[in-house]
XYZ file of C-alpha atoms in Angstrom:
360
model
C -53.133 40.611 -13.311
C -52.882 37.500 -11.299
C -48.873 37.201 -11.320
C -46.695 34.446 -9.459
C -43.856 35.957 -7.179
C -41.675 33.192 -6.050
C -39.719 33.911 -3.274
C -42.600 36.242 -1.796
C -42.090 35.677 1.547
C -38.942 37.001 1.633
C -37.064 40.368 2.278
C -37.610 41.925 -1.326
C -40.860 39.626 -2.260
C -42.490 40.782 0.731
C -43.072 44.148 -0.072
C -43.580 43.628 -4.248
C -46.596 41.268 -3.175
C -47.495 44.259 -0.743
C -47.312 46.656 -3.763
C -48.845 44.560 -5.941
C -52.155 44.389 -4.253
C -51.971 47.545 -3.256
C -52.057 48.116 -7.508
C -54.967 45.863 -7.557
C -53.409 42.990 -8.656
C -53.594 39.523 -7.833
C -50.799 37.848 -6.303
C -49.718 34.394 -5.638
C -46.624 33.100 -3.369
C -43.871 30.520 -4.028
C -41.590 30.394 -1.158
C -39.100 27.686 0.057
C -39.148 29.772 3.447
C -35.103 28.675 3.462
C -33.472 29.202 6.710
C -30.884 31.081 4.945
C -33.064 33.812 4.365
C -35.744 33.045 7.854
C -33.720 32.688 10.789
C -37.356 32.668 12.403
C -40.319 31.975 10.743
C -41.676 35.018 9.014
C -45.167 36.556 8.615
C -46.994 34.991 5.838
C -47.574 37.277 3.118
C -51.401 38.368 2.775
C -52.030 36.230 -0.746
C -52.790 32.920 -2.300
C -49.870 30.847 -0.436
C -48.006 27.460 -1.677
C -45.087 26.203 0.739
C -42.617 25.135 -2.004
C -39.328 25.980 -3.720
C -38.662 27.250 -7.253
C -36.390 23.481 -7.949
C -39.857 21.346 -7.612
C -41.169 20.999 -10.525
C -44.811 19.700 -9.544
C -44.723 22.522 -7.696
C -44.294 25.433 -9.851
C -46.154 23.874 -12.377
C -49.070 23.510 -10.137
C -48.392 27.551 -8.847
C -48.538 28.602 -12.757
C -52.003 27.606 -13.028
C -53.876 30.885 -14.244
C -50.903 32.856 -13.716
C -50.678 35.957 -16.281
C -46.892 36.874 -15.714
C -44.255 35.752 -12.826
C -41.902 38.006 -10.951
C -38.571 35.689 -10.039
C -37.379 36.633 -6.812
C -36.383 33.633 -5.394
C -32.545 33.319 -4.573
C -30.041 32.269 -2.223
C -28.462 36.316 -1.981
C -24.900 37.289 -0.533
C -21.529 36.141 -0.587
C -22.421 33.186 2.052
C -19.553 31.820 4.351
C -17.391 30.430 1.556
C -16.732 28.640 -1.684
C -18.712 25.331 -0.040
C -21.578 27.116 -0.717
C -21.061 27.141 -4.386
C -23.692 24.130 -4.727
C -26.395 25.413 -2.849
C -26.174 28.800 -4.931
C -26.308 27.107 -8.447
C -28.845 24.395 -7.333
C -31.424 27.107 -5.979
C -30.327 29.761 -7.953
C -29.866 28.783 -11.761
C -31.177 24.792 -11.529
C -34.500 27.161 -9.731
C -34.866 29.510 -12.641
C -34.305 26.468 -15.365
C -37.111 24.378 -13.589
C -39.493 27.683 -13.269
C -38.803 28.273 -17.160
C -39.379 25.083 -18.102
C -42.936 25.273 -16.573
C -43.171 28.563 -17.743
C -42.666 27.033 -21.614
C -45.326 24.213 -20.602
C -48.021 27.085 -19.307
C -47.758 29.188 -22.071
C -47.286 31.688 -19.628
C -44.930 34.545 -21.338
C -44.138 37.651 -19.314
C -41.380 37.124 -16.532
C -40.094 40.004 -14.366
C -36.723 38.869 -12.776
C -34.427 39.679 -9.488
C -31.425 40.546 -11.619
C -28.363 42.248 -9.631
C -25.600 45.087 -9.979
C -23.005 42.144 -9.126
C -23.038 40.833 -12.616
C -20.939 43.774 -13.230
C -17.585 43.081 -10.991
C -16.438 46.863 -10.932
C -17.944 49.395 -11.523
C -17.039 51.702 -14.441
C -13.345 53.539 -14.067
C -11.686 56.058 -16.292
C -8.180 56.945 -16.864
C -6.913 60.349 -17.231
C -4.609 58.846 -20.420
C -6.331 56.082 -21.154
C -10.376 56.641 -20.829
C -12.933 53.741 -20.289
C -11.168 51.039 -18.664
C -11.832 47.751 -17.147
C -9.769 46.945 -14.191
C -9.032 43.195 -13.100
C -9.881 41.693 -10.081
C -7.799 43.082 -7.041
C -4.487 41.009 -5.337
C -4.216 39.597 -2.580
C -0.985 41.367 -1.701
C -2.467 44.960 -2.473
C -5.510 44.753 -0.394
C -2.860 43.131 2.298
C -0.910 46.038 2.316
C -4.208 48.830 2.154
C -3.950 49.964 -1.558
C -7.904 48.877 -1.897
C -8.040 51.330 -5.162
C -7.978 49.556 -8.684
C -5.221 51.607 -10.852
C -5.433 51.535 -14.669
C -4.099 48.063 -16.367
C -2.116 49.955 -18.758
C -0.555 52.661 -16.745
C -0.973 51.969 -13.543
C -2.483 55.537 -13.101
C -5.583 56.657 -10.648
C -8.934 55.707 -11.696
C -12.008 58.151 -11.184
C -14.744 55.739 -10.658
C -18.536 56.244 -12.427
C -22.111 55.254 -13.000
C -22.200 51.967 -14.798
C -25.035 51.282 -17.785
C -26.239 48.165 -18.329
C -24.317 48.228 -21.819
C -21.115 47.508 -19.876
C -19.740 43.810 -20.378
C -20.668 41.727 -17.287
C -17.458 40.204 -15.492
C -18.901 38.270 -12.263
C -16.504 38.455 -9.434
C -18.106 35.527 -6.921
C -19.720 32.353 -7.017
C -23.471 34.466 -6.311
C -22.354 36.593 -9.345
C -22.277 34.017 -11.828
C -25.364 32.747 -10.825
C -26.958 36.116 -11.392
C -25.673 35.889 -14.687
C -26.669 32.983 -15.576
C -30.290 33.232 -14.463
C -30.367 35.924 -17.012
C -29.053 34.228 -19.716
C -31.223 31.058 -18.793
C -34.160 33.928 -19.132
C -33.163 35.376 -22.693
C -32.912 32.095 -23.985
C -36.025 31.167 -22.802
C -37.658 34.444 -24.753
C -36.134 33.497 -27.851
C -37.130 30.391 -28.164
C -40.451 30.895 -26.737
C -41.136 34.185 -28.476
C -41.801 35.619 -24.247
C -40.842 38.928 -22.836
C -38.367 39.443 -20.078
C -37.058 42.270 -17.904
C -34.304 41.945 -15.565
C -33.941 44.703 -12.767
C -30.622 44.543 -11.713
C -30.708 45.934 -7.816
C -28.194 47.529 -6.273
C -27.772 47.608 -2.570
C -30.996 47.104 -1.747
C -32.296 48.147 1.793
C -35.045 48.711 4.719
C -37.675 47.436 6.885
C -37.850 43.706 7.258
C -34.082 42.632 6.273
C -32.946 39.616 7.484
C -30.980 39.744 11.158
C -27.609 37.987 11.912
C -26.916 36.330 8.817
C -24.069 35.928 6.218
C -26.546 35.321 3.286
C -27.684 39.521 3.593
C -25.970 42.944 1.843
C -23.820 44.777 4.329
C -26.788 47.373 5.332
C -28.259 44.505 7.206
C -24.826 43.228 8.839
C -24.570 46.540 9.948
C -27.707 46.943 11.576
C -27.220 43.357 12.941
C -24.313 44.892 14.706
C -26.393 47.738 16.436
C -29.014 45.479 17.293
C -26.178 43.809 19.560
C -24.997 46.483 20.945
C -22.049 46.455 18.257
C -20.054 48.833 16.331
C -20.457 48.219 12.740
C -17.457 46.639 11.474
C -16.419 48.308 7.987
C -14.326 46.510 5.812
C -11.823 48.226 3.762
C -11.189 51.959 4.441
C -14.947 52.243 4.179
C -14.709 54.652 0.984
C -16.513 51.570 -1.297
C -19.282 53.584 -3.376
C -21.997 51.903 -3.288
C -26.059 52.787 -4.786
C -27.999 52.126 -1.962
C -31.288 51.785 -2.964
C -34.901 51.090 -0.581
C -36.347 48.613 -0.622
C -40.009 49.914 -1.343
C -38.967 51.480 -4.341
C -37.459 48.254 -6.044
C -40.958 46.861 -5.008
C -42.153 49.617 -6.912
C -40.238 49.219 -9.808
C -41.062 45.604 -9.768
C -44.892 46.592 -10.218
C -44.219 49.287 -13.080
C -42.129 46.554 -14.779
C -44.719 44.312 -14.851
C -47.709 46.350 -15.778
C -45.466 47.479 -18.512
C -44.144 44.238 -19.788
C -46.979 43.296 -22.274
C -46.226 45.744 -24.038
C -42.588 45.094 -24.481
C -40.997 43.236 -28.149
C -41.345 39.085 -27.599
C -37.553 37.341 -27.516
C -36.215 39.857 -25.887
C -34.906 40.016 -22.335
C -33.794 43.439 -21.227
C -32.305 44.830 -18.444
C -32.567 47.779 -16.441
C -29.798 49.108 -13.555
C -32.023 49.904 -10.519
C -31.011 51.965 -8.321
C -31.743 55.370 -6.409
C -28.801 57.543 -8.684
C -27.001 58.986 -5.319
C -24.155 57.028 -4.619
C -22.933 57.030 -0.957
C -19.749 55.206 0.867
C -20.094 52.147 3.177
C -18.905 54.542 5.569
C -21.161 57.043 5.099
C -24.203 54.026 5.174
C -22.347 52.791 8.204
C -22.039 56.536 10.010
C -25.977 57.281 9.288
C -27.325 53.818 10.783
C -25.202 54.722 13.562
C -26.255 57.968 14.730
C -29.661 57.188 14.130
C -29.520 54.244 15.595
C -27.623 55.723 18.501
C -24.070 54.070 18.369
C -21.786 52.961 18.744
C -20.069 54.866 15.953
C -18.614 52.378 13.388
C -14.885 50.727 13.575
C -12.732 51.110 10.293
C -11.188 47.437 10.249
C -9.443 47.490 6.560
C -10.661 43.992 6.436
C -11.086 42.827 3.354
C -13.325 39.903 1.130
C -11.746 38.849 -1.891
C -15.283 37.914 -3.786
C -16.092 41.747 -2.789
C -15.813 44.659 -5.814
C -14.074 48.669 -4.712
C -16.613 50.851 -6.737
C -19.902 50.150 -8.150
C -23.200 52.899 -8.691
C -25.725 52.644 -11.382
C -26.953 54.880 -14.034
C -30.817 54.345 -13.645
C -31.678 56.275 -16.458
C -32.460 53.533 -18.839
C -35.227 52.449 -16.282
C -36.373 56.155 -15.763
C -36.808 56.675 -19.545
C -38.340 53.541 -20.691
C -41.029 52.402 -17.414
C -41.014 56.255 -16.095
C -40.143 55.211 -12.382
C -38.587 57.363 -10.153
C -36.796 56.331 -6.751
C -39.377 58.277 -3.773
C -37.024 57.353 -1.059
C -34.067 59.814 -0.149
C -30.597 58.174 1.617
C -31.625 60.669 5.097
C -35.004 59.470 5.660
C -34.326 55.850 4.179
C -31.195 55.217 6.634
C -33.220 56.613 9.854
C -36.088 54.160 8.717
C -33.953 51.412 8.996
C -31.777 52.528 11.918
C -35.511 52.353 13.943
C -37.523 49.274 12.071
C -37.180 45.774 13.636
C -35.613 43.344 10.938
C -36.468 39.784 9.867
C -35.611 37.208 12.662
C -35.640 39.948 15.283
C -37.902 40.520 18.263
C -40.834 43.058 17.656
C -42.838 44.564 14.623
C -41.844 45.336 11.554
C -42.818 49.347 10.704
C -43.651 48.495 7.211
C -46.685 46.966 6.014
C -48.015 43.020 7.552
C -46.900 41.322 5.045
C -43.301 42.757 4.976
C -41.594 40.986 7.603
């Protein structure tokens, strides 16, 4: 297939157009090359290249020419420095998808693989010993002041035992990036309806590896962390560090990108559905934190009970849904992943990147 990955310069989009022709497909780059996500300029993905952002319409329309399906991983990622960012998130974010859709509509073209994200969520999923399933609001201020970081149950009060969240579970956006996620997916499913196309959205989870992005606030905590040890820092762990996370690498979610897309035209039209990826072993920040550092060689991590209100206590995915349906199976263990990473140069950084060329 000759398929259109916008943002396929980048962190994630470098290694699905990597995958993709090692598949024997055909692919073809959109990239803004925003600073955001290149503090340096990166290598130049090995495929049919166009300098552009997803928001330009001439653009995208021109990239769609004999494009069989698009994989939409273009997006301004992270919780940023603050709510002034709000604009630049919805502009390149949802105003991106709209315009890419629009073409899409226009080309005829109908299959559309998209970044989705485990953030459209909020929490994870939490049961009460009295109470079961329950959905606990956003934390206070004065709690995470005074170190109770744990949600309790709304109608009790009682401990919570956190647990794998399916992509049935209602979406409740915590952050400005959040919302956007969510709305790029509901831009998408409205585009299938009306345009009788097929849609999957792979929501990531903490994605991670070779080639992240060095030094900057628009990256998921494995990166700041690495950042840190780069410098000669301790890794500075928000929190009491116990946040579960699904860390996930970032070859496999290139992987899954590929299977979703060889698979996708033979999914139902009008439908957009979405799949949880991650790797289905949930690990703390601490523990992420405590493996990049020995591997890396120190210094050990500092414990600063910090805290971000846009940021969520608990949340690990069920990837069954995706492991059923497209058969893809996460290859890349939490050990061997984490020493990877501890060792590989990152985007922005001096040296090469151990991955492949085009994965910088």
């Amino acid at each position: 297939m000759r398929i259109l990955v916008t943002g396929g310069a980048g962190f994630i989009g470098s290694h699905i157009v990597t995958e993709l022709t090692r598949r024997g497909h055909d692919p073809v780059v959109l990239d803004a090359l925003l600073p955001e996500a290149h503090p340096q300029a990166p290598p130049l993905p090995d495929a049919e290249w166009i300098h552009a952002s997803a928001e330009d319409p001439a653009a995208v329309r021109q990239a769609l020419r004999g494009i069989d399906a698009v994989c939409h991983q273009a997006a301004m990622v992270g919780l940023g420095t603050g709510f002034s960012d709000a604009p630049d998130y919805v502009s390149r974010n949802d105003l991106g998808t709209a315009v890419l859709l629009a073409a899409m509509a226009e080309a005829d073209v109908r299959d559309l693989v998209l970044a989705g994200s485990m953030v459209v969520y909020g929490e994870g999923r939490y049961d009460c010993p009295r109470h079961g399933r329950v959905w606990p609001g956003p934390r206070s201020p004065a709690d995470l002041d005074a170190g109770r970081f744990e949600p309790t149950c709304p109608d009790c009060g009682a401990d919570l035992l956190p647990g794998l969240v399916g992509e049935d579970t209602p979406p409740d956006p915590r952050n400005v990036y959040a919302v956007t996620k969510l709305t790029q997916e509901h831009l998408a499913a409205a585009w299938t309806r009306e345009m009788g196309g097929r849609a999957v959205s792979l929501r990531y989870h903490n994605v991670y590896g070779p080639g992240m992005p060095r030094d900057t606030p628009y990256a998921g905590v494995a990166s700041l962390f690495r950042s840190a040890l780069a410098r000669g820092e301790a890794p500075r762990v928000f929190e009491d560090g116990a946040q579960r996370r699904d860390f996930v690498h970032v070859r496999d979610v290139a992987a899954a990108n590929a299977v979703a897309l060889e698979a996708i035209p033979d999914r139902t039209p009008g439908v957009l559905t979405a799949f949880n990826t991650g790797s289905g072993e949930p690990h703390t920040i601490g523990e992420m934190a405590q493996a990049l550092a020995d591997e890396h060689g120190g210094p050990a991590p500092k414990v600063t009970g910090e805290y971000r209100l846009g940021d969520v206590r608990h949340i690990t995915a069920s990837s069954q849904r995706l492991l059923a349906e497209l058969d893809w199976r996460p290859q890349v263990g939490f050990a061997d992943g984490m020493a990877e990473f501890a060792r590989a140069a990152q985007r922005g950084a001096p040296g090469p990147v151990t991955s492949t060329p085009s994965a910088g």
